[in-house]
Short mmCIF file of C-alpha atoms and ligand atoms in Angstrom, two decimals:
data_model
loop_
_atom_site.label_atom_id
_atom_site.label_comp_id
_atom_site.label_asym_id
_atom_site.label_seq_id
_atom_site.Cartn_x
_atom_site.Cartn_y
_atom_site.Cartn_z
CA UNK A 22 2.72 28.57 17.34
CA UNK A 23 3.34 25.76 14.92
CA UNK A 24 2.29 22.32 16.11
CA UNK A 25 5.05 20.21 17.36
CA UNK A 26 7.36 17.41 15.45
CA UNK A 27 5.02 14.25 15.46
CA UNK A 28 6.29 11.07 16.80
CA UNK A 29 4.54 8.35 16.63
CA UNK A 30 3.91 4.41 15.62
CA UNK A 31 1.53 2.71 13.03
CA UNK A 32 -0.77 0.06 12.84
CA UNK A 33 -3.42 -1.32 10.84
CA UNK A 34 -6.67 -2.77 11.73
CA UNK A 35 -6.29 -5.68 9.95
CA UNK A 36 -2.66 -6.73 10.89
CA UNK A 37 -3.58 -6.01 14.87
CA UNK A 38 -7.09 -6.17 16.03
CA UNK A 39 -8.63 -9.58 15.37
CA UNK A 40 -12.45 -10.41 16.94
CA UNK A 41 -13.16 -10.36 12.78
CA UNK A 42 -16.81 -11.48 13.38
CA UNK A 43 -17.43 -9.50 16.30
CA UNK A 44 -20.13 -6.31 17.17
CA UNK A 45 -21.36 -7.08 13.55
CA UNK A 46 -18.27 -6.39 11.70
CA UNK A 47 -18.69 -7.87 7.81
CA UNK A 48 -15.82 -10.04 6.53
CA UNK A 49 -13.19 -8.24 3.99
CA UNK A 50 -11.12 -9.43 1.52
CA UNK A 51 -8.39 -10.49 3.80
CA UNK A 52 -10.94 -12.77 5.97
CA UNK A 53 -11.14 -14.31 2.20
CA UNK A 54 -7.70 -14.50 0.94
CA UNK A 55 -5.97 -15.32 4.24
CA UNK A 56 -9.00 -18.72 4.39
CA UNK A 57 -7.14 -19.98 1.05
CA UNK A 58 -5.09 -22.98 1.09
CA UNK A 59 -1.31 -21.59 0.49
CA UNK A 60 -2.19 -17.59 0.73
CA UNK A 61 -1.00 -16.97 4.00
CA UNK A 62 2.48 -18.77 4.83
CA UNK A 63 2.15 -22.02 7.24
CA UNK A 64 -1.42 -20.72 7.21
CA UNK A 65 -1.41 -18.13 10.02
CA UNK A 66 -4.49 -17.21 10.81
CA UNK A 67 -5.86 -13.26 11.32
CA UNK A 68 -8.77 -14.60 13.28
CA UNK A 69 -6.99 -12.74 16.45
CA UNK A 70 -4.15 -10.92 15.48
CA UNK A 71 -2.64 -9.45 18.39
CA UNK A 72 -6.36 -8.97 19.87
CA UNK A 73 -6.47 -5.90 19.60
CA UNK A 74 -10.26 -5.53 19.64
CA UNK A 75 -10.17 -6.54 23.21
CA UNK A 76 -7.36 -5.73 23.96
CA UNK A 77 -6.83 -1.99 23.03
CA UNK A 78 -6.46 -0.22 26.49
CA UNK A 79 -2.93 -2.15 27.23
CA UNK A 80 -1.90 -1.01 23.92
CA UNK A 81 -2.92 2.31 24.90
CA UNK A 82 -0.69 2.29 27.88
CA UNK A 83 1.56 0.82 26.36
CA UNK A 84 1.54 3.89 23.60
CA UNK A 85 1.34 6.09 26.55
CA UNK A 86 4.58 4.15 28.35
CA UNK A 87 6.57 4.91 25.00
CA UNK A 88 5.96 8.90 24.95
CA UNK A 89 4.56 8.96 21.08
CA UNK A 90 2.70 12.41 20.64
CA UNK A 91 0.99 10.42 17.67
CA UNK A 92 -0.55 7.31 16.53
CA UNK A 93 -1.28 5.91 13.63
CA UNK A 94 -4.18 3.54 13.26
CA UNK A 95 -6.43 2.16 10.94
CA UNK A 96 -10.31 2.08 10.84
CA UNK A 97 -12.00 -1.51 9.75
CA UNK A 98 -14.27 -0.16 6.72
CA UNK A 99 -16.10 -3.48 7.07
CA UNK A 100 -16.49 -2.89 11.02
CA UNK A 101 -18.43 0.56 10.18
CA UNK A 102 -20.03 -0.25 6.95
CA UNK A 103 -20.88 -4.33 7.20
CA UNK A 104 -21.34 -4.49 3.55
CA UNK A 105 -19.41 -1.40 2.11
CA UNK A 106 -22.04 -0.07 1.46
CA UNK A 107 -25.74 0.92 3.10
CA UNK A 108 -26.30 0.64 7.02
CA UNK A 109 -23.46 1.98 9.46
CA UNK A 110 -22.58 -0.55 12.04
CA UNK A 111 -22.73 1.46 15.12
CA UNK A 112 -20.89 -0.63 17.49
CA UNK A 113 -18.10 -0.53 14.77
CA UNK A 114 -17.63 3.20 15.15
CA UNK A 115 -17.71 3.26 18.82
CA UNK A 116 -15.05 1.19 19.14
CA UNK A 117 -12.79 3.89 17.07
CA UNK A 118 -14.82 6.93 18.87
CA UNK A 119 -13.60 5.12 22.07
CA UNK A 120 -9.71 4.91 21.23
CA UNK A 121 -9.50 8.40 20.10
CA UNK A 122 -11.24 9.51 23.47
CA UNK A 123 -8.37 7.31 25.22
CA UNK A 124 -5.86 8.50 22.93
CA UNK A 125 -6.63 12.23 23.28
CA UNK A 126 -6.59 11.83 27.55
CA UNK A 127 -2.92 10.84 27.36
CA UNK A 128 -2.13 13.67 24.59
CA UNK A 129 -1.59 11.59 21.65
CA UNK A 130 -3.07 13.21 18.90
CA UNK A 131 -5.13 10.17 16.38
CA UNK A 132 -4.23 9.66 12.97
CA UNK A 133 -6.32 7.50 11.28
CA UNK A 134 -6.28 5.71 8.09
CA UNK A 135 -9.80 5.01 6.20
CA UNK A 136 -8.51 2.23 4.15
CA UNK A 137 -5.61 -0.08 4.60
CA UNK A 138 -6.29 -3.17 2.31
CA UNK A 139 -9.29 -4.82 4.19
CA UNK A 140 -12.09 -3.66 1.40
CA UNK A 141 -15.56 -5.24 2.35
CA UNK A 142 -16.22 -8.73 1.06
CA UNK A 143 -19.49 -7.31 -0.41
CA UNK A 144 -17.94 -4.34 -2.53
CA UNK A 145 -15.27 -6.99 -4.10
CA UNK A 146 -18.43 -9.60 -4.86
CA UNK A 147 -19.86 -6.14 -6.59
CA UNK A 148 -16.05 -5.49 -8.57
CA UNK A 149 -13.99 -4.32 -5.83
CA UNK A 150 -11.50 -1.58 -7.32
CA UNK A 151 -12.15 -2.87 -10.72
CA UNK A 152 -15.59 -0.76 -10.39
CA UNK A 153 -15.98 2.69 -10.56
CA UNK A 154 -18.53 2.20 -7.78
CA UNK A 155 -16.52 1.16 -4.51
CA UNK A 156 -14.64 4.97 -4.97
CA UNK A 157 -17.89 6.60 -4.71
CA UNK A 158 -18.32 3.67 -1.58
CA UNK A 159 -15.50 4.99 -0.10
CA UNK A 160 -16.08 8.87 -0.37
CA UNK A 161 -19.64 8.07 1.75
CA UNK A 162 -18.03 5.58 4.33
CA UNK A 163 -15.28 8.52 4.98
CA UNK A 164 -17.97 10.79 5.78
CA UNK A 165 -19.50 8.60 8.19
CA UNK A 166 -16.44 8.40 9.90
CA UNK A 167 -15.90 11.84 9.70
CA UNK A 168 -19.45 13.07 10.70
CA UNK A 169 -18.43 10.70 14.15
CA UNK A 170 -15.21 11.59 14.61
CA UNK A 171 -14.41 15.22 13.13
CA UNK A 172 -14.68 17.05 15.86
CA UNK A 173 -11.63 15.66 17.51
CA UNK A 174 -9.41 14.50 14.66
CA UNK A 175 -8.48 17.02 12.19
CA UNK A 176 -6.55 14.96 9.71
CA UNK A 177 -7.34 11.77 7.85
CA UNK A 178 -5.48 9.66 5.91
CA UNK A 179 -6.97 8.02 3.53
CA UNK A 180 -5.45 5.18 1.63
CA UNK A 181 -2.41 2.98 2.33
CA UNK A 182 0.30 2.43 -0.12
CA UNK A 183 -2.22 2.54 -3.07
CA UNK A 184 0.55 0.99 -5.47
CA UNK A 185 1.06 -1.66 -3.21
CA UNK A 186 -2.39 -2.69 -3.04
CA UNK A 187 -2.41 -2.14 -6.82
CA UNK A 188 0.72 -4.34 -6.74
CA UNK A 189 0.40 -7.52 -4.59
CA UNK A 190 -3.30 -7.36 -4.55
CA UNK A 191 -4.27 -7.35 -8.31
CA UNK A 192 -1.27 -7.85 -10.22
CA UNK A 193 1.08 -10.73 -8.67
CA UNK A 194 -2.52 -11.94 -6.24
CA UNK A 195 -0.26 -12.50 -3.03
CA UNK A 196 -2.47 -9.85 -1.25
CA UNK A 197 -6.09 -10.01 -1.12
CA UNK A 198 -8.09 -9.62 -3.20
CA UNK A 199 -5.77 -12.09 -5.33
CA UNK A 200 -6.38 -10.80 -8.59
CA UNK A 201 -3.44 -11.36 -11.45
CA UNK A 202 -4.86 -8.78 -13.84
CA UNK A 203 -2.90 -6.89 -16.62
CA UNK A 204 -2.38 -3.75 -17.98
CA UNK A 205 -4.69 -2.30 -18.60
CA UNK A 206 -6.75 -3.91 -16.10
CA UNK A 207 -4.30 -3.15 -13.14
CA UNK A 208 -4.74 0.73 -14.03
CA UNK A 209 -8.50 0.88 -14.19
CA UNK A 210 -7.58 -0.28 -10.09
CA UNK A 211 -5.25 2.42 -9.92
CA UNK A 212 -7.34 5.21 -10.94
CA UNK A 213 -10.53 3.74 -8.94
CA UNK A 214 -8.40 4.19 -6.02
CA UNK A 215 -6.56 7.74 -6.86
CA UNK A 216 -11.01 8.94 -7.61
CA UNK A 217 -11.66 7.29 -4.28
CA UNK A 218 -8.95 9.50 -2.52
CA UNK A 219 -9.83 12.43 -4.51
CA UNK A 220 -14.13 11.93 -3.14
CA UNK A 221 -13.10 11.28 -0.09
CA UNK A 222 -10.40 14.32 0.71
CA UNK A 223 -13.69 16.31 -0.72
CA UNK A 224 -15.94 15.11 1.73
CA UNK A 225 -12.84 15.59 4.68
CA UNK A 226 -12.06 19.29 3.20
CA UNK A 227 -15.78 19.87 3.21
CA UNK A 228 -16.17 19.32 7.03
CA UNK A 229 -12.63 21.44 7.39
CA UNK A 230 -11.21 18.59 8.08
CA UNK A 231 -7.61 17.75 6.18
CA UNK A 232 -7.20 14.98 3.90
CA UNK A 233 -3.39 13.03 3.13
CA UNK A 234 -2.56 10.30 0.81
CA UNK A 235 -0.12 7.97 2.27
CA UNK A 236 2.59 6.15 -0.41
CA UNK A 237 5.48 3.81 -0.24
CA UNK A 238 8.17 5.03 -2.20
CA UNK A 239 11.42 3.41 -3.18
CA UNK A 240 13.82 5.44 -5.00
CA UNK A 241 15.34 3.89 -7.87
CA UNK A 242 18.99 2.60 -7.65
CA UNK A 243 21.19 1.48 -11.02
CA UNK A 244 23.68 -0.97 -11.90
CA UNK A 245 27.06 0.44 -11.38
CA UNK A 246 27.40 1.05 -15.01
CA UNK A 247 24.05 1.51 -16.29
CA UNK A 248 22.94 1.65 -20.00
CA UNK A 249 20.34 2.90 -22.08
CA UNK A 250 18.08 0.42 -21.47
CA UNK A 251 18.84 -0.03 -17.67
CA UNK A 252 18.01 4.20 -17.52
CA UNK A 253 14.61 3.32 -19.07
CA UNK A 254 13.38 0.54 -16.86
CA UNK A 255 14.76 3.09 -13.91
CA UNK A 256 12.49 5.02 -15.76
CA UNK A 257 9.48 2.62 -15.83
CA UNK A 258 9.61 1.78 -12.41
CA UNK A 259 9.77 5.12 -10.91
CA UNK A 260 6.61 6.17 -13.14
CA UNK A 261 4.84 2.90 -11.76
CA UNK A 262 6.01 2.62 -8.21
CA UNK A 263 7.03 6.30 -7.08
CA UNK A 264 4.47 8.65 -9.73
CA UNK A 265 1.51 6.98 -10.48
CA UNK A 266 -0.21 7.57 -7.14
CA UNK A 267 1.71 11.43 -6.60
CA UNK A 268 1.61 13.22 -10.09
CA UNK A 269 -2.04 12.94 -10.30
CA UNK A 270 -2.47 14.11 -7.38
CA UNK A 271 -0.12 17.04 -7.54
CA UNK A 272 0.06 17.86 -10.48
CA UNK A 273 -3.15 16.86 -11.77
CA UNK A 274 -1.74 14.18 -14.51
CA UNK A 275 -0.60 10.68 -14.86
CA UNK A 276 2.96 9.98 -15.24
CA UNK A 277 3.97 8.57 -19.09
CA UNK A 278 3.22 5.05 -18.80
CA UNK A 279 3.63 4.27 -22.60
CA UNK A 280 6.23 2.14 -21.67
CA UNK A 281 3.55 -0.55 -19.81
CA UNK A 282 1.84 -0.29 -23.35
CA UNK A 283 -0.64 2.04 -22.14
CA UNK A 284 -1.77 4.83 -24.09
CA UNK A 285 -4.11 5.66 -21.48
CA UNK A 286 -5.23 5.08 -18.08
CA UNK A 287 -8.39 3.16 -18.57
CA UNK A 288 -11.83 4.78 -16.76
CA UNK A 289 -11.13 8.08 -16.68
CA UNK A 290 -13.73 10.34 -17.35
CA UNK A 291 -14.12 13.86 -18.13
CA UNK A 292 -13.37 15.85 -14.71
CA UNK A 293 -11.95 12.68 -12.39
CA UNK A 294 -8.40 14.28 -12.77
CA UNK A 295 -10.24 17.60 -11.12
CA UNK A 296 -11.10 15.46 -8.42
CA UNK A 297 -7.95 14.19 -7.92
CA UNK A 298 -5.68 17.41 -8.54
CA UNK A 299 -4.81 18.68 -5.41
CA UNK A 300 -6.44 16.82 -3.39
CA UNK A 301 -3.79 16.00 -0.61
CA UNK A 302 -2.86 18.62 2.52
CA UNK A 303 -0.36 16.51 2.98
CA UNK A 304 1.62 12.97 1.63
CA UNK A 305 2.66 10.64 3.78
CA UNK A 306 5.53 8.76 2.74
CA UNK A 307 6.06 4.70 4.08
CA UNK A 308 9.68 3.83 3.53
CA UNK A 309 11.44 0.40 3.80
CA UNK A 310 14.05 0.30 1.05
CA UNK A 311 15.17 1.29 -2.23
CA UNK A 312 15.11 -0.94 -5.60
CA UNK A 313 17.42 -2.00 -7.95
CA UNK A 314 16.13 -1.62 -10.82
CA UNK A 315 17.62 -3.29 -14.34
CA UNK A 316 17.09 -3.33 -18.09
CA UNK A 317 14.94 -6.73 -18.35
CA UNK A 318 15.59 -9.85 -19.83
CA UNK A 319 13.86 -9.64 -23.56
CA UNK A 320 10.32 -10.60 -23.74
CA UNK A 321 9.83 -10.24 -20.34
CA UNK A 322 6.39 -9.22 -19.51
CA UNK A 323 7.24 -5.91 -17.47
CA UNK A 324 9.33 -3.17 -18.96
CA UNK A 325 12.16 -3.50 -15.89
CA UNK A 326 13.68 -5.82 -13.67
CA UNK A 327 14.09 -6.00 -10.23
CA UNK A 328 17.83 -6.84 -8.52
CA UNK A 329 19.19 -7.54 -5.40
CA UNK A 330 21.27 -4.50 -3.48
CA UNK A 331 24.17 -6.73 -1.85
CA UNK A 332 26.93 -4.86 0.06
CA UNK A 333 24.33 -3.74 2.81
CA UNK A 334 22.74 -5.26 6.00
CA UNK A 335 19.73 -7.13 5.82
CA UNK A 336 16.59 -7.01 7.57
CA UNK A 337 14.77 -10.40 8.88
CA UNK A 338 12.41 -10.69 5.77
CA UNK A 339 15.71 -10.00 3.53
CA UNK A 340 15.07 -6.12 2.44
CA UNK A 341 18.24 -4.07 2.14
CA UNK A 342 19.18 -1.52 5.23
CA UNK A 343 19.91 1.68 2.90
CA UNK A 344 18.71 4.85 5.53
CA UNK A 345 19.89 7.41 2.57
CA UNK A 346 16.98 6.30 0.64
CA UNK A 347 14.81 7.65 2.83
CA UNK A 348 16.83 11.28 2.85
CA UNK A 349 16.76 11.00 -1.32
CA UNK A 350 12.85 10.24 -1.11
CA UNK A 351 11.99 13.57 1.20
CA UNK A 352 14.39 15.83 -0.73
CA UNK A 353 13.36 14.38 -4.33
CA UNK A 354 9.82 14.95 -3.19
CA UNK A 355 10.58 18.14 -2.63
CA UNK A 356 12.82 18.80 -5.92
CA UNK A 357 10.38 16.99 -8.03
CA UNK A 358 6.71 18.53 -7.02
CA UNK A 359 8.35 22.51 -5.52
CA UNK A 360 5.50 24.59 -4.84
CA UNK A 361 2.83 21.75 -5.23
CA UNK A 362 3.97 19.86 -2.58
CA UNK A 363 2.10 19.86 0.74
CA UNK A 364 3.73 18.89 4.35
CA UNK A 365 5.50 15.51 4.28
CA UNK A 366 5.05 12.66 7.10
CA UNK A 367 6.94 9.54 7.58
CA UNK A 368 4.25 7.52 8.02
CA UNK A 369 5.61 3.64 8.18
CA UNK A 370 9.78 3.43 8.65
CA UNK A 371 10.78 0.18 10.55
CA UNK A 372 12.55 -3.37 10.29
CA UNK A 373 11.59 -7.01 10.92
CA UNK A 374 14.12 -8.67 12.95
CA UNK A 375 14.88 -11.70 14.83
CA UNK A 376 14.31 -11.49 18.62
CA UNK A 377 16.38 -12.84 21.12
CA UNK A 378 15.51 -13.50 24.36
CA UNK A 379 18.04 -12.61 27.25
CA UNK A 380 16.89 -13.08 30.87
CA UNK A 381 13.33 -11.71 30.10
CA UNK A 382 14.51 -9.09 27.86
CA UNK A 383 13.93 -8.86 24.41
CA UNK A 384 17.54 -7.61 22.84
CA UNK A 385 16.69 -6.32 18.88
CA UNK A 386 19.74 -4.11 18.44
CA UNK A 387 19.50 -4.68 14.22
CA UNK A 388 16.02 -2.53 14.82
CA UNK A 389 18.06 0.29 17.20
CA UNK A 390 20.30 0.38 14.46
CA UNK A 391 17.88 0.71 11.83
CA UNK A 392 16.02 3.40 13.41
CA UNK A 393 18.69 5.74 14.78
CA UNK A 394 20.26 5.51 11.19
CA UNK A 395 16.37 6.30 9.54
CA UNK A 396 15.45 8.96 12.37
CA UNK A 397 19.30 11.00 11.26
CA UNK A 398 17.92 10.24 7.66
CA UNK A 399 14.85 12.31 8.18
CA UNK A 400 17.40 15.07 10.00
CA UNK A 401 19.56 14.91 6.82
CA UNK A 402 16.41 15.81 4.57
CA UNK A 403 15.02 18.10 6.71
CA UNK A 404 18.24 20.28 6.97
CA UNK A 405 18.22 19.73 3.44
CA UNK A 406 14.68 21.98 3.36
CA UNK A 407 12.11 19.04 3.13
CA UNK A 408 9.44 20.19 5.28
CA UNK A 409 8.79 16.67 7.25
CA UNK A 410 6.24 17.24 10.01
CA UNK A 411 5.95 13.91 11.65
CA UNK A 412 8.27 10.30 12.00
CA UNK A 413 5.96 6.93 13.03
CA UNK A 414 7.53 3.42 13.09
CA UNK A 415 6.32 0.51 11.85
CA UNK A 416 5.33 -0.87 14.11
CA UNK A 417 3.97 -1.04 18.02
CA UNK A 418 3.16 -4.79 18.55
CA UNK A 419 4.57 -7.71 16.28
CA UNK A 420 1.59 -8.46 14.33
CA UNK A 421 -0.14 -10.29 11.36
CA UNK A 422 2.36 -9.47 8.62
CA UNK A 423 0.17 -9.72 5.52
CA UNK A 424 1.27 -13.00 3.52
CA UNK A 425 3.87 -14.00 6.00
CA UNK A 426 1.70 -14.35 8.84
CA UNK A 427 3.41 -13.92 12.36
CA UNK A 428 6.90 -14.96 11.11
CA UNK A 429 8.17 -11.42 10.61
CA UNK A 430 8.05 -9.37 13.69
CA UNK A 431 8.43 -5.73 12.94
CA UNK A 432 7.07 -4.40 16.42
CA UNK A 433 8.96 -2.09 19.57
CA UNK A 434 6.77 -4.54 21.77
CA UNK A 435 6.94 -8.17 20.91
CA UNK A 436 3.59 -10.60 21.18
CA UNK A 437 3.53 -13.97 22.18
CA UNK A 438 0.91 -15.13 19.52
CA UNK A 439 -0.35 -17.97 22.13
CA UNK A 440 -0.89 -15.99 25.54
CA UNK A 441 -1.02 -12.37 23.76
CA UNK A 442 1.74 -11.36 26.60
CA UNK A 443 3.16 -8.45 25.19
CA UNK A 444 7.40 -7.88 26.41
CA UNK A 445 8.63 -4.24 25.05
CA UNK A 446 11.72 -4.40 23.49
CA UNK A 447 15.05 -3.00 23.81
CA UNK A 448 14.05 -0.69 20.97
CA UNK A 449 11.09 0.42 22.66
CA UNK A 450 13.17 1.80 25.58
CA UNK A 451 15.86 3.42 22.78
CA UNK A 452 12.80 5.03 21.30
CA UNK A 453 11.16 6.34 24.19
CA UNK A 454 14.69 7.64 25.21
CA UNK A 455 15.02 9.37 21.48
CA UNK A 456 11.16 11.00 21.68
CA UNK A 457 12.02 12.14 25.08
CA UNK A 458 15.11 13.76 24.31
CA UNK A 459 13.63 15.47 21.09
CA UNK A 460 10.12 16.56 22.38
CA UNK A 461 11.99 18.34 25.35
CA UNK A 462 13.94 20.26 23.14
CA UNK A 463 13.20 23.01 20.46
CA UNK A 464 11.51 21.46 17.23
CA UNK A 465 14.72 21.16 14.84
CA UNK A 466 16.33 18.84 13.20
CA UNK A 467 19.70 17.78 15.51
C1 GBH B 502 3.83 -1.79 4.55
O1 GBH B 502 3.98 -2.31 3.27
C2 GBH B 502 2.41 -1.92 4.98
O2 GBH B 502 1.75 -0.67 4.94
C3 GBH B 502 2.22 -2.56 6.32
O3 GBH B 502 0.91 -2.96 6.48
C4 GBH B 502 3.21 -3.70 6.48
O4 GBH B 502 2.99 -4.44 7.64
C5 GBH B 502 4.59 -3.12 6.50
O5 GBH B 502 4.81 -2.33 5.38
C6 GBH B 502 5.70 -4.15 6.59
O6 GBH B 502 5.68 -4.99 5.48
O7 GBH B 502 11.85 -6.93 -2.14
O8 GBH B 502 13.57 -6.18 -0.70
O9 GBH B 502 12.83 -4.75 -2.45
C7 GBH B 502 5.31 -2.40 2.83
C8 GBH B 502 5.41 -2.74 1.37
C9 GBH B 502 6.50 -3.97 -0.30
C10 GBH B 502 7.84 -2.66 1.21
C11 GBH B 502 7.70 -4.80 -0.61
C12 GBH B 502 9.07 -3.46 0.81
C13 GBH B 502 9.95 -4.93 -1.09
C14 GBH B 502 11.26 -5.08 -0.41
N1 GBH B 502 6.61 -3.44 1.03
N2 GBH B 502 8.91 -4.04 -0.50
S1 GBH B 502 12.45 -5.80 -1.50
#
């Protein structure tokens, strides 16, 4: 029998749990960043988060009150190993050991993520990604958690959104670590982190455990009338944003990124890409939008530009509402890698909206929207022969939203951020209704 459709939500330690000091967890970059004047908008502080840590039992309910089959959570690396590296917290890994006991008695099946963006302070003070180092870090953490936890979870993911990190946390510095390196700097981060997947999905495989890389990908969109040099920076973008963390990994090279002025990826030594070659039972694919990508202006630093797709809805934090992106990313998955391409999940699809209030209830019918149209998009691909094995929204509670603190709420259950009430939305109730009606019936798309 194959194993059912997954439905699920994701979080991320970081963004939900709070109690940052607590049980001898270390600090991580985002303690760091988020403590710097300006980092973190009007200064939001993580310190609690949707307290989580305390917390975690309602949310558990309220995972169990929503019908997901699945969740996806993140585990604090600096909660199990203090200092990245060296002595394993124990009270850290209980508290994981204890959700996925809670999580398997109501038949939700765990899917953790090892690493999603909170790096221990100590491995950054050391070179964080810039190091060779904090991969190898990573590869022995993930066995710790796997030696605790491996007999009940079978699959792992093991970084979030690499490029992202890449991105926002060592190119432009509005994620932690803050770093506004260059090429070729900003590739020796990318390749520490494609090694650290590779050592890691090693030490998973080598405990028969599976191992998945999760990406965001945004496919590339034109101008209407696109030239020469608007193709190329389509071209440039999709090698930076949409390759650089895949091709290497399934096809055991590194997209062309001459046009970044890199001959090379910097750091890579004689039998990484053997790591790293097909390394991933499975990709897991966070979608939010597609890009608009544009010849740039000349002299501009990067080889593309990035426009603004009009003509569509907005979400709350002023991304573009395009669900056929998310059927062109499955299928050109699927088109692009054939044969080398392992089972797909939609690991993070979702929306921040404004909330209104109406007698008690929480009305968010811009998120409805957005997920019936994203949930049909993942039908559309899937009839279309991607094989997509699992669906989670972004996210269960409104929660610490990276740089823009608790203004954008992208959760089914919203959070008062003073009394940590938490109200389920009317999406919540449109998504239990949509699980219910698909896990009754035959796994297919509708
Ligand atoms: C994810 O990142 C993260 O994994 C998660 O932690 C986070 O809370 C969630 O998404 C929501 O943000 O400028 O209009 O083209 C998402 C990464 C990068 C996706 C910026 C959208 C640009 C939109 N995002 N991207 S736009």
């Amino acid at each position: 029998m194959s194993s059912p459709f997954l439905w699920g939500v994701a979080s991320a330690a970081f963004q939900v749990e709070g109690a940052l000091a607590e049980d001898g967890r270390g600090p991580s970059v985002w303690d760091t960043f988020a403590a710097r004047p300006g980092a973190v908008r009007d200064g939001h502080s993580p310190a609690v988060a949707c307290d989580h840590y305390h917390r975690w039992q309602q949310d558990v309910d309220l995972l169990d009150r929503l019908g997901v089959n699945a969740y996806r959570f993140s585990v604090a690396w600096p909660r199990v190993v203090p200092q990245g590296t060296g002595p394993v917290n124990k009270a850290g890994l209980d508290f994981y050991d204890r959700l996925v006991d809670a999580l398997l008695e109501r038949g939700i099946t765990p899917f953790p993520t090892l690493f999603h963006w909170d790096l221990p302070q100590a491995l950054e003070d050391a070179g964080g990604w810039s190091s060779r180092d904090t991969a190898s870090a990573f590869a022995d953490y993930a066995a710790v958690v796997a030696d605790r936890m491996g007999d009940r979870v079978p699959r792992w993911i093991t970084l979030n959104e690499p490029v992202v990190h890449m991105a926002y946390g060592h190119a432009f510095g509005t994620h932690a670590p803050g770093h506004a390196l260059e090429v070729p700097g900003v590739l020796a981060v990318a390749h520490h982190l494609l090694l650290a997947h590779g050592l890691a999905a090693a030490e998973l495989r080598s405990r028969g455990l599976e191992a998945l890389l999760t990406n965001n990908l945004s496919p590339v969109r034109g101008p209407q009338d696109p030239t020469g040099a608007d193709l190329a920076a389509g071209a440039a973008y999709d090698a930076l944003h949409n390759r650089l963390f895949t091709d290497p990994v399934l096809l055991g090279s590194y997209p062309d990124l001459s046009a970044f002025g890199a001959a090379e990826v910097p750091g890579v030594r004689e039998g990484d890409l053997g790591v790293i070659a097909g390394s991933a039972d499975g990709i897991g694919v966070n979608y939010y939008n597609p890009s608009l990508v544009l010849a740039p202006e000349e002299g501009a630093g990067l080889p593309f530009a990035l426009g603004e797709i009009t003509g569509v809805p907005t979400t709350a934090f002023g991304w573009p509402v395009v669900p056929e992106g998310l059927t062109d990313t499955l299928v050109g998955l699927s088109e692009r890698y054939g044969e080398a391409l392992p089972p797909l999940y939609v690991t993070e699809n979702g929306c921040s909206c404004e909330d209104t209030v109406v007698d008690g209830r929480v009305a968010d019918p811009g998120r409805i929207a957005y997920l019936e149209s994203h949930i049909a998009a993942v039908d559309a691909a899937r009839a279309r022969g991607a094989d997509v094995r699992g669906y989670f929204v972004w996210t269960l509670t409104d929660n610490f939203e990276w740089a823009e603190g608790y203004h954008q709420r992208f959760g089914l259950v919203h959070v008062d951020h003073e009394t940590q009430v938490r109200t389920p939305k009317d999406s919540f109730a449109r998504y239990r209704d949509i699980i219910a009606a698909r896990t009754g019936a035959p796994d297919s798309p509708a």
